[in-house]
Amino acid sequence: MSTEALFRVRVAEEGKSEFRLLRLLPSRERLVVALREGVLEGLLALPQGSFRRLGHGEALVVPMAALLPEERRQVEVLGYAHTPRRPKGEIAAEVFFLQEEVPLVWVRLDQDGAGVVLEAFLEPEEAA
């Protein structure tokens, strides 16, 4: 495939890559996990009890300050938001998904040499 064709494919994919932003708990950490909508749709289709580690292109963790003001307000009020852009300011973390009655996202990151686990719940109204 030519470079021009690869560029067109990449631009088309980026145009479709919307993200779901979920507030991580405890909220005092002021962090958000951003999940690609297409990946999230696939995760929600997994059978109950499924557990999966998400790869680099599937999810990322960012500080709340990296969000646009309207995104930040929506995350603070509702616990989630949608954005067509990939948030900047990624923090090194491992992201896991657990498909349960209420789907759960776990995030593991290192703070001062200690492992910290944060979580985000995907409420039924968010899955719509």
mmCIF file with all atom_site columns, N, CA and C in Angstrom, residues 13-73:
data_model
loop_
_atom_site.group_PDB
_atom_site.id
_atom_site.type_symbol
_atom_site.label_atom_id
_atom_site.label_alt_id
_atom_site.label_comp_id
_atom_site.label_asym_id
_atom_site.label_entity_id
_atom_site.label_seq_id
_atom_site.pdbx_PDB_ins_code
_atom_site.Cartn_x
_atom_site.Cartn_y
_atom_site.Cartn_z
_atom_site.occupancy
_atom_site.B_iso_or_equiv
_atom_site.pdbx_formal_charge
_atom_site.auth_seq_id
_atom_site.auth_comp_id
_atom_site.auth_asym_id
_atom_site.auth_atom_id
_atom_site.pdbx_PDB_model_num
ATOM 1   N N  . GLU A 1 13 ? -9.576  6.486   9.989  1.00 0.00 ? 13 GLU A N  1
ATOM 2   C CA . GLU A 1 13 ? -9.687  5.836   11.296 1.00 0.00 ? 13 GLU A CA 1
ATOM 3   C C  . GLU A 1 13 ? -9.730  6.867   12.415 1.00 0.00 ? 13 GLU A C  1
ATOM 4   N N  . GLU A 1 14 ? -8.896  7.904   12.323 1.00 0.00 ? 14 GLU A N  1
ATOM 5   C CA . GLU A 1 14 ? -8.881  8.927   13.358 1.00 0.00 ? 14 GLU A CA 1
ATOM 6   C C  . GLU A 1 14 ? -10.198 9.676   13.390 1.00 0.00 ? 14 GLU A C  1
ATOM 7   N N  . GLY A 1 15 ? -10.812 9.862   12.232 1.00 0.00 ? 15 GLY A N  1
ATOM 8   C CA . GLY A 1 15 ? -12.093 10.541  12.177 1.00 0.00 ? 15 GLY A CA 1
ATOM 9   C C  . GLY A 1 15 ? -13.190 9.753   12.870 1.00 0.00 ? 15 GLY A C  1
ATOM 10  N N  . LYS A 1 16 ? -13.047 8.432   12.941 1.00 0.00 ? 16 LYS A N  1
ATOM 11  C CA . LYS A 1 16 ? -14.048 7.573   13.568 1.00 0.00 ? 16 LYS A CA 1
ATOM 12  C C  . LYS A 1 16 ? -13.704 7.240   15.012 1.00 0.00 ? 16 LYS A C  1
ATOM 13  N N  . SER A 1 17 ? -12.525 7.597   15.464 1.00 0.00 ? 17 SER A N  1
ATOM 14  C CA . SER A 1 17 ? -12.080 7.150   16.781 1.00 0.00 ? 17 SER A CA 1
ATOM 15  C C  . SER A 1 17 ? -12.556 8.090   17.879 1.00 0.00 ? 17 SER A C  1
ATOM 16  N N  . GLU A 1 18 ? -13.783 7.888   18.287 1.00 0.00 ? 18 GLU A N  1
ATOM 17  C CA . GLU A 1 18 ? -14.324 8.635   19.406 1.00 0.00 ? 18 GLU A CA 1
ATOM 18  C C  . GLU A 1 18 ? -13.925 7.916   20.682 1.00 0.00 ? 18 GLU A C  1
ATOM 19  N N  . PHE A 1 19 ? -13.802 8.667   21.755 1.00 0.00 ? 19 PHE A N  1
ATOM 20  C CA . PHE A 1 19 ? -13.409 8.108   23.044 1.00 0.00 ? 19 PHE A CA 1
ATOM 21  C C  . PHE A 1 19 ? -14.509 8.313   24.066 1.00 0.00 ? 19 PHE A C  1
ATOM 22  N N  . ARG A 1 20 ? -14.638 7.342   24.960 1.00 0.00 ? 20 ARG A N  1
ATOM 23  C CA . ARG A 1 20 ? -15.512 7.470   26.126 1.00 0.00 ? 20 ARG A CA 1
ATOM 24  C C  . ARG A 1 20 ? -14.597 7.798   27.293 1.00 0.00 ? 20 ARG A C  1
ATOM 25  N N  . LEU A 1 21 ? -14.875 8.859   28.000 1.00 0.00 ? 21 LEU A N  1
ATOM 26  C CA . LEU A 1 21 ? -14.099 9.279   29.157 1.00 0.00 ? 21 LEU A CA 1
ATOM 27  C C  . LEU A 1 21 ? -14.839 8.851   30.414 1.00 0.00 ? 21 LEU A C  1
ATOM 28  N N  . LEU A 1 22 ? -14.159 8.150   31.309 1.00 0.00 ? 22 LEU A N  1
ATOM 29  C CA . LEU A 1 22 ? -14.747 7.698   32.565 1.00 0.00 ? 22 LEU A CA 1
ATOM 30  C C  . LEU A 1 22 ? -13.921 8.209   33.741 1.00 0.00 ? 22 LEU A C  1
ATOM 31  N N  . ARG A 1 23 ? -14.595 8.789   34.725 1.00 0.00 ? 23 ARG A N  1
ATOM 32  C CA . ARG A 1 23 ? -13.900 9.274   35.919 1.00 0.00 ? 23 ARG A CA 1
ATOM 33  C C  . ARG A 1 23 ? -13.413 8.080   36.730 1.00 0.00 ? 23 ARG A C  1
ATOM 34  N N  . LEU A 1 24 ? -12.167 8.128   37.136 1.00 0.00 ? 24 LEU A N  1
ATOM 35  C CA . LEU A 1 24 ? -11.597 7.075   37.971 1.00 0.00 ? 24 LEU A CA 1
ATOM 36  C C  . LEU A 1 24 ? -11.821 7.400   39.445 1.00 0.00 ? 24 LEU A C  1
ATOM 37  N N  . LEU A 1 25 ? -12.109 6.358   40.221 1.00 0.00 ? 25 LEU A N  1
ATOM 38  C CA . LEU A 1 25 ? -12.354 6.509   41.654 1.00 0.00 ? 25 LEU A CA 1
ATOM 39  C C  . LEU A 1 25 ? -11.186 5.932   42.427 1.00 0.00 ? 25 LEU A C  1
ATOM 40  N N  . PRO A 1 26 ? -10.746 6.506   43.504 1.00 0.00 ? 26 PRO A N  1
ATOM 41  C CA . PRO A 1 26 ? -11.342 7.665   44.139 1.00 0.00 ? 26 PRO A CA 1
ATOM 42  C C  . PRO A 1 26 ? -11.106 8.935   43.324 1.00 0.00 ? 26 PRO A C  1
ATOM 43  N N  . SER A 1 27 ? -12.099 9.810   43.345 1.00 0.00 ? 27 SER A N  1
ATOM 44  C CA . SER A 1 27 ? -12.066 11.006  42.498 1.00 0.00 ? 27 SER A CA 1
ATOM 45  C C  . SER A 1 27 ? -11.018 12.019  42.938 1.00 0.00 ? 27 SER A C  1
ATOM 46  N N  . ARG A 1 28 ? -10.499 11.897  44.160 1.00 0.00 ? 28 ARG A N  1
ATOM 47  C CA . ARG A 1 28 ? -9.460  12.845  44.604 1.00 0.00 ? 28 ARG A CA 1
ATOM 48  C C  . ARG A 1 28 ? -8.202  12.741  43.739 1.00 0.00 ? 28 ARG A C  1
ATOM 49  N N  . GLU A 1 29 ? -8.047  11.613  43.037 1.00 0.00 ? 29 GLU A N  1
ATOM 50  C CA . GLU A 1 29 ? -6.883  11.440  42.158 1.00 0.00 ? 29 GLU A CA 1
ATOM 51  C C  . GLU A 1 29 ? -6.990  12.316  40.910 1.00 0.00 ? 29 GLU A C  1
ATOM 52  N N  . ARG A 1 30 ? -8.220  12.753  40.546 1.00 0.00 ? 30 ARG A N  1
ATOM 53  C CA . ARG A 1 30 ? -8.458  13.633  39.400 1.00 0.00 ? 30 ARG A CA 1
ATOM 54  C C  . ARG A 1 30 ? -7.913  13.038  38.101 1.00 0.00 ? 30 ARG A C  1
ATOM 55  N N  . LEU A 1 31 ? -8.199  11.739  37.890 1.00 0.00 ? 31 LEU A N  1
ATOM 56  C CA . LEU A 1 31 ? -7.758  11.041  36.685 1.00 0.00 ? 31 LEU A CA 1
ATOM 57  C C  . LEU A 1 31 ? -8.967  10.491  35.941 1.00 0.00 ? 31 LEU A C  1
ATOM 58  N N  . VAL A 1 32 ? -8.790  10.318  34.628 1.00 0.00 ? 32 VAL A N  1
ATOM 59  C CA . VAL A 1 32 ? -9.835  9.823   33.743 1.00 0.00 ? 32 VAL A CA 1
ATOM 60  C C  . VAL A 1 32 ? -9.239  8.730   32.870 1.00 0.00 ? 32 VAL A C  1
ATOM 61  N N  . VAL A 1 33 ? -10.027 7.681   32.596 1.00 0.00 ? 33 VAL A N  1
ATOM 62  C CA . VAL A 1 33 ? -9.614  6.683   31.619 1.00 0.00 ? 33 VAL A CA 1
ATOM 63  C C  . VAL A 1 33 ? -10.389 6.974   30.344 1.00 0.00 ? 33 VAL A C  1
ATOM 64  N N  . ALA A 1 34 ? -9.691  6.974   29.216 1.00 0.00 ? 34 ALA A N  1
ATOM 65  C CA . ALA A 1 34 ? -10.302 7.199   27.899 1.00 0.00 ? 34 ALA A CA 1
ATOM 66  C C  . ALA A 1 34 ? -10.278 5.879   27.143 1.00 0.00 ? 34 ALA A C  1
ATOM 67  N N  . LEU A 1 35 ? -11.461 5.386   26.783 1.00 0.00 ? 35 LEU A N  1
ATOM 68  C CA . LEU A 1 35 ? -11.593 4.123   26.050 1.00 0.00 ? 35 LEU A CA 1
ATOM 69  C C  . LEU A 1 35 ? -12.077 4.420   24.640 1.00 0.00 ? 35 LEU A C  1
ATOM 70  N N  . ARG A 1 36 ? -11.459 3.794   23.648 1.00 0.00 ? 36 ARG A N  1
ATOM 71  C CA . ARG A 1 36 ? -11.957 3.929   22.275 1.00 0.00 ? 36 ARG A CA 1
ATOM 72  C C  . ARG A 1 36 ? -13.354 3.325   22.207 1.00 0.00 ? 36 ARG A C  1
ATOM 73  N N  . GLU A 1 37 ? -14.284 4.059   21.598 1.00 0.00 ? 37 GLU A N  1
ATOM 74  C CA . GLU A 1 37 ? -15.672 3.602   21.505 1.00 0.00 ? 37 GLU A CA 1
ATOM 75  C C  . GLU A 1 37 ? -15.783 2.232   20.825 1.00 0.00 ? 37 GLU A C  1
ATOM 76  N N  . GLY A 1 38 ? -15.044 2.023   19.733 1.00 0.00 ? 38 GLY A N  1
ATOM 77  C CA . GLY A 1 38 ? -15.100 0.745   19.028 1.00 0.00 ? 38 GLY A CA 1
ATOM 78  C C  . GLY A 1 38 ? -14.636 -0.409  19.901 1.00 0.00 ? 38 GLY A C  1
ATOM 79  N N  . VAL A 1 39 ? -13.608 -0.169  20.693 1.00 0.00 ? 39 VAL A N  1
ATOM 80  C CA . VAL A 1 39 ? -13.092 -1.189  21.618 1.00 0.00 ? 39 VAL A CA 1
ATOM 81  C C  . VAL A 1 39 ? -14.128 -1.456  22.708 1.00 0.00 ? 39 VAL A C  1
ATOM 82  N N  . LEU A 1 40 ? -14.718 -0.385  23.226 1.00 0.00 ? 40 LEU A N  1
ATOM 83  C CA . LEU A 1 40 ? -15.707 -0.522  24.281 1.00 0.00 ? 40 LEU A CA 1
ATOM 84  C C  . LEU A 1 40 ? -16.907 -1.347  23.819 1.00 0.00 ? 40 LEU A C  1
ATOM 85  N N  . GLU A 1 41 ? -17.351 -1.129  22.594 1.00 0.00 ? 41 GLU A N  1
ATOM 86  C CA . GLU A 1 41 ? -18.467 -1.912  22.049 1.00 0.00 ? 41 GLU A CA 1
ATOM 87  C C  . GLU A 1 41 ? -18.132 -3.407  22.061 1.00 0.00 ? 41 GLU A C  1
ATOM 88  N N  . GLY A 1 42 ? -16.911 -3.740  21.654 1.00 0.00 ? 42 GLY A N  1
ATOM 89  C CA . GLY A 1 42 ? -16.477 -5.135  21.665 1.00 0.00 ? 42 GLY A CA 1
ATOM 90  C C  . GLY A 1 42 ? -16.388 -5.702  23.071 1.00 0.00 ? 42 GLY A C  1
ATOM 91  N N  . LEU A 1 43 ? -15.911 -4.895  24.019 1.00 0.00 ? 43 LEU A N  1
ATOM 92  C CA . LEU A 1 43 ? -15.792 -5.345  25.403 1.00 0.00 ? 43 LEU A CA 1
ATOM 93  C C  . LEU A 1 43 ? -17.157 -5.615  26.015 1.00 0.00 ? 43 LEU A C  1
ATOM 94  N N  . LEU A 1 44 ? -18.121 -4.751  25.713 1.00 0.00 ? 44 LEU A N  1
ATOM 95  C CA . LEU A 1 44 ? -19.460 -4.918  26.272 1.00 0.00 ? 44 LEU A CA 1
ATOM 96  C C  . LEU A 1 44 ? -20.163 -6.158  25.714 1.00 0.00 ? 44 LEU A C  1
ATOM 97  N N  . ALA A 1 45 ? -19.686 -6.664  24.569 1.00 0.00 ? 45 ALA A N  1
ATOM 98  C CA . ALA A 1 45 ? -20.265 -7.867  23.968 1.00 0.00 ? 45 ALA A CA 1
ATOM 99  C C  . ALA A 1 45 ? -19.672 -9.150  24.554 1.00 0.00 ? 45 ALA A C  1
ATOM 100 N N  . LEU A 1 46 ? -18.626 -9.028  25.369 1.00 0.00 ? 46 LEU A N  1
ATOM 101 C CA . LEU A 1 46 ? -17.997 -10.205 25.978 1.00 0.00 ? 46 LEU A CA 1
ATOM 102 C C  . LEU A 1 46 ? -18.950 -10.860 26.979 1.00 0.00 ? 46 LEU A C  1
ATOM 103 N N  . PRO A 1 47 ? -18.822 -12.181 27.179 1.00 0.00 ? 47 PRO A N  1
ATOM 104 C CA . PRO A 1 47 ? -19.672 -12.847 28.164 1.00 0.00 ? 47 PRO A CA 1
ATOM 105 C C  . PRO A 1 47 ? -19.343 -12.388 29.588 1.00 0.00 ? 47 PRO A C  1
ATOM 106 N N  . GLN A 1 48 ? -20.346 -12.442 30.455 1.00 0.00 ? 48 GLN A N  1
ATOM 107 C CA . GLN A 1 48 ? -20.157 -12.034 31.845 1.00 0.00 ? 48 GLN A CA 1
ATOM 108 C C  . GLN A 1 48 ? -19.029 -12.838 32.476 1.00 0.00 ? 48 GLN A C  1
ATOM 109 N N  . GLY A 1 49 ? -18.216 -12.157 33.259 1.00 0.00 ? 49 GLY A N  1
ATOM 110 C CA . GLY A 1 49 ? -17.077 -12.789 33.906 1.00 0.00 ? 49 GLY A CA 1
ATOM 111 C C  . GLY A 1 49 ? -15.782 -12.651 33.109 1.00 0.00 ? 49 GLY A C  1
ATOM 112 N N  . SER A 1 50 ? -15.860 -12.117 31.891 1.00 0.00 ? 50 SER A N  1
ATOM 113 C CA . SER A 1 50 ? -14.659 -11.943 31.063 1.00 0.00 ? 50 SER A CA 1
ATOM 114 C C  . SER A 1 50 ? -13.771 -10.853 31.649 1.00 0.00 ? 50 SER A C  1
ATOM 115 N N  . PHE A 1 51 ? -12.469 -11.074 31.562 1.00 0.00 ? 51 PHE A N  1
ATOM 116 C CA . PHE A 1 51 ? -11.475 -10.135 32.078 1.00 0.00 ? 51 PHE A CA 1
ATOM 117 C C  . PHE A 1 51 ? -10.427 -9.959  30.991 1.00 0.00 ? 51 PHE A C  1
ATOM 118 N N  . ARG A 1 52 ? -10.069 -8.719  30.687 1.00 0.00 ? 52 ARG A N  1
ATOM 119 C CA . ARG A 1 52 ? -9.099  -8.495  29.616 1.00 0.00 ? 52 ARG A CA 1
ATOM 120 C C  . ARG A 1 52 ? -8.247  -7.271  29.910 1.00 0.00 ? 52 ARG A C  1
ATOM 121 N N  . ARG A 1 53 ? -6.951  -7.403  29.654 1.00 0.00 ? 53 ARG A N  1
ATOM 122 C CA . ARG A 1 53 ? -6.042  -6.259  29.735 1.00 0.00 ? 53 ARG A CA 1
ATOM 123 C C  . ARG A 1 53 ? -6.148  -5.509  28.416 1.00 0.00 ? 53 ARG A C  1
ATOM 124 N N  . LEU A 1 54 ? -6.263  -4.185  28.484 1.00 0.00 ? 54 LEU A N  1
ATOM 125 C CA . LEU A 1 54 ? -6.393  -3.368  27.282 1.00 0.00 ? 54 LEU A CA 1
ATOM 126 C C  . LEU A 1 54 ? -5.026  -2.872  26.830 1.00 0.00 ? 54 LEU A C  1
ATOM 127 N N  . GLY A 1 55 ? -4.829  -2.881  25.525 1.00 0.00 ? 55 GLY A N  1
ATOM 128 C CA . GLY A 1 55 ? -3.563  -2.462  24.942 1.00 0.00 ? 55 GLY A CA 1
ATOM 129 C C  . GLY A 1 55 ? -3.444  -0.953  24.823 1.00 0.00 ? 55 GLY A C  1
ATOM 130 N N  . HIS A 1 56 ? -2.271  -0.528  24.421 1.00 0.00 ? 56 HIS A N  1
ATOM 131 C CA . HIS A 1 56 ? -1.938  0.893   24.338 1.00 0.00 ? 56 HIS A CA 1
ATOM 132 C C  . HIS A 1 56 ? -2.914  1.687   23.470 1.00 0.00 ? 56 HIS A C  1
ATOM 133 N N  . GLY A 1 57 ? -3.317  1.198   22.346 1.00 0.00 ? 57 GLY A N  1
ATOM 134 C CA . GLY A 1 57 ? -4.205  1.943   21.466 1.00 0.00 ? 57 GLY A CA 1
ATOM 135 C C  . GLY A 1 57 ? -5.669  1.872   21.852 1.00 0.00 ? 57 GLY A C  1
ATOM 136 N N  . GLU A 1 58 ? -5.987  1.024   22.836 1.00 0.00 ? 58 GLU A N  1
ATOM 137 C CA . GLU A 1 58 ? -7.385  0.816   23.210 1.00 0.00 ? 58 GLU A CA 1
ATOM 138 C C  . GLU A 1 58 ? -7.858  1.727   24.336 1.00 0.00 ? 58 GLU A C  1
ATOM 139 N N  . ALA A 1 59 ? -6.953  2.054   25.262 1.00 0.00 ? 59 ALA A N  1
ATOM 140 C CA . ALA A 1 59 ? -7.316  2.866   26.419 1.00 0.00 ? 59 ALA A CA 1
ATOM 141 C C  . ALA A 1 59 ? -6.096  3.644   26.901 1.00 0.00 ? 59 ALA A C  1
ATOM 142 N N  . LEU A 1 60 ? -6.342  4.779   27.530 1.00 0.00 ? 60 LEU A N  1
ATOM 143 C CA . LEU A 1 60 ? -5.267  5.567   28.111 1.00 0.00 ? 60 LEU A CA 1
ATOM 144 C C  . LEU A 1 60 ? -5.795  6.305   29.329 1.00 0.00 ? 60 LEU A C  1
ATOM 145 N N  . VAL A 1 61 ? -4.896  6.666   30.219 1.00 0.00 ? 61 VAL A N  1
ATOM 146 C CA . VAL A 1 61 ? -5.244  7.403   31.434 1.00 0.00 ? 61 VAL A CA 1
ATOM 147 C C  . VAL A 1 61 ? -4.653  8.798   31.311 1.00 0.00 ? 61 VAL A C  1
ATOM 148 N N  . VAL A 1 62 ? -5.478  9.800   31.618 1.00 0.00 ? 62 VAL A N  1
ATOM 149 C CA . VAL A 1 62 ? -5.054  11.197  31.531 1.00 0.00 ? 62 VAL A CA 1
ATOM 150 C C  . VAL A 1 62 ? -5.539  11.945  32.770 1.00 0.00 ? 62 VAL A C  1
ATOM 151 N N  . PRO A 1 63 ? -4.850  13.045  33.110 1.00 0.00 ? 63 PRO A N  1
ATOM 152 C CA . PRO A 1 63 ? -5.342  13.869  34.215 1.00 0.00 ? 63 PRO A CA 1
ATOM 153 C C  . PRO A 1 63 ? -6.598  14.630  33.780 1.00 0.00 ? 63 PRO A C  1
ATOM 154 N N  . MET A 1 64 ? -7.466  14.914  34.717 1.00 0.00 ? 64 MET A N  1
ATOM 155 C CA . MET A 1 64 ? -8.683  15.667  34.446 1.00 0.00 ? 64 MET A CA 1
ATOM 156 C C  . MET A 1 64 ? -8.344  17.015  33.799 1.00 0.00 ? 64 MET A C  1
ATOM 157 N N  . ALA A 1 65 ? -7.202  17.589  34.169 1.00 0.00 ? 65 ALA A N  1
ATOM 158 C CA . ALA A 1 65 ? -6.799  18.884  33.625 1.00 0.00 ? 65 ALA A CA 1
ATOM 159 C C  . ALA A 1 65 ? -6.546  18.838  32.113 1.00 0.00 ? 65 ALA A C  1
ATOM 160 N N  . ALA A 1 66 ? -6.326  17.643  31.554 1.00 0.00 ? 66 ALA A N  1
ATOM 161 C CA . ALA A 1 66 ? -6.067  17.513  30.116 1.00 0.00 ? 66 ALA A CA 1
ATOM 162 C C  . ALA A 1 66 ? -7.346  17.588  29.286 1.00 0.00 ? 66 ALA A C  1
ATOM 163 N N  . LEU A 1 67 ? -8.507  17.551  29.932 1.00 0.00 ? 67 LEU A N  1
ATOM 164 C CA . LEU A 1 67 ? -9.773  17.590  29.210 1.00 0.00 ? 67 LEU A CA 1
ATOM 165 C C  . LEU A 1 67 ? -10.172 19.022  28.876 1.00 0.00 ? 67 LEU A C  1
ATOM 166 N N  . LEU A 1 68 ? -10.986 19.162  27.859 1.00 0.00 ? 68 LEU A N  1
ATOM 167 C CA . LEU A 1 68 ? -11.559 20.463  27.546 1.00 0.00 ? 68 LEU A CA 1
ATOM 168 C C  . LEU A 1 68 ? -12.544 20.830  28.658 1.00 0.00 ? 68 LEU A C  1
ATOM 169 N N  . PRO A 1 69 ? -12.790 22.120  28.890 1.00 0.00 ? 69 PRO A N  1
ATOM 170 C CA . PRO A 1 69 ? -13.679 22.514  29.992 1.00 0.00 ? 69 PRO A CA 1
ATOM 171 C C  . PRO A 1 69 ? -15.048 21.826  29.967 1.00 0.00 ? 69 PRO A C  1
ATOM 172 N N  . GLU A 1 70 ? -15.668 21.716  28.790 1.00 0.00 ? 70 GLU A N  1
ATOM 173 C CA . GLU A 1 70 ? -16.996 21.088  28.739 1.00 0.00 ? 70 GLU A CA 1
ATOM 174 C C  . GLU A 1 70 ? -16.913 19.579  29.024 1.00 0.00 ? 70 GLU A C  1
ATOM 175 N N  . GLU A 1 71 ? -15.819 18.934  28.599 1.00 0.00 ? 71 GLU A N  1
ATOM 176 C CA . GLU A 1 71 ? -15.621 17.513  28.903 1.00 0.00 ? 71 GLU A CA 1
ATOM 177 C C  . GLU A 1 71 ? -15.423 17.317  30.401 1.00 0.00 ? 71 GLU A C  1
ATOM 178 N N  . ARG A 1 72 ? -14.620 18.181  30.994 1.00 0.00 ? 72 ARG A N  1
ATOM 179 C CA . ARG A 1 72 ? -14.325 18.099  32.422 1.00 0.00 ? 72 ARG A CA 1
ATOM 180 C C  . ARG A 1 72 ? -15.609 18.273  33.246 1.00 0.00 ? 72 ARG A C  1
ATOM 181 N N  . ARG A 1 73 ? -16.440 19.263  32.879 1.00 0.00 ? 73 ARG A N  1
ATOM 182 C CA . ARG A 1 73 ? -17.699 19.480  33.594 1.00 0.00 ? 73 ARG A CA 1
ATOM 183 C C  . ARG A 1 73 ? -18.604 18.251  33.507 1.00 0.00 ? 73 ARG A C  1
#
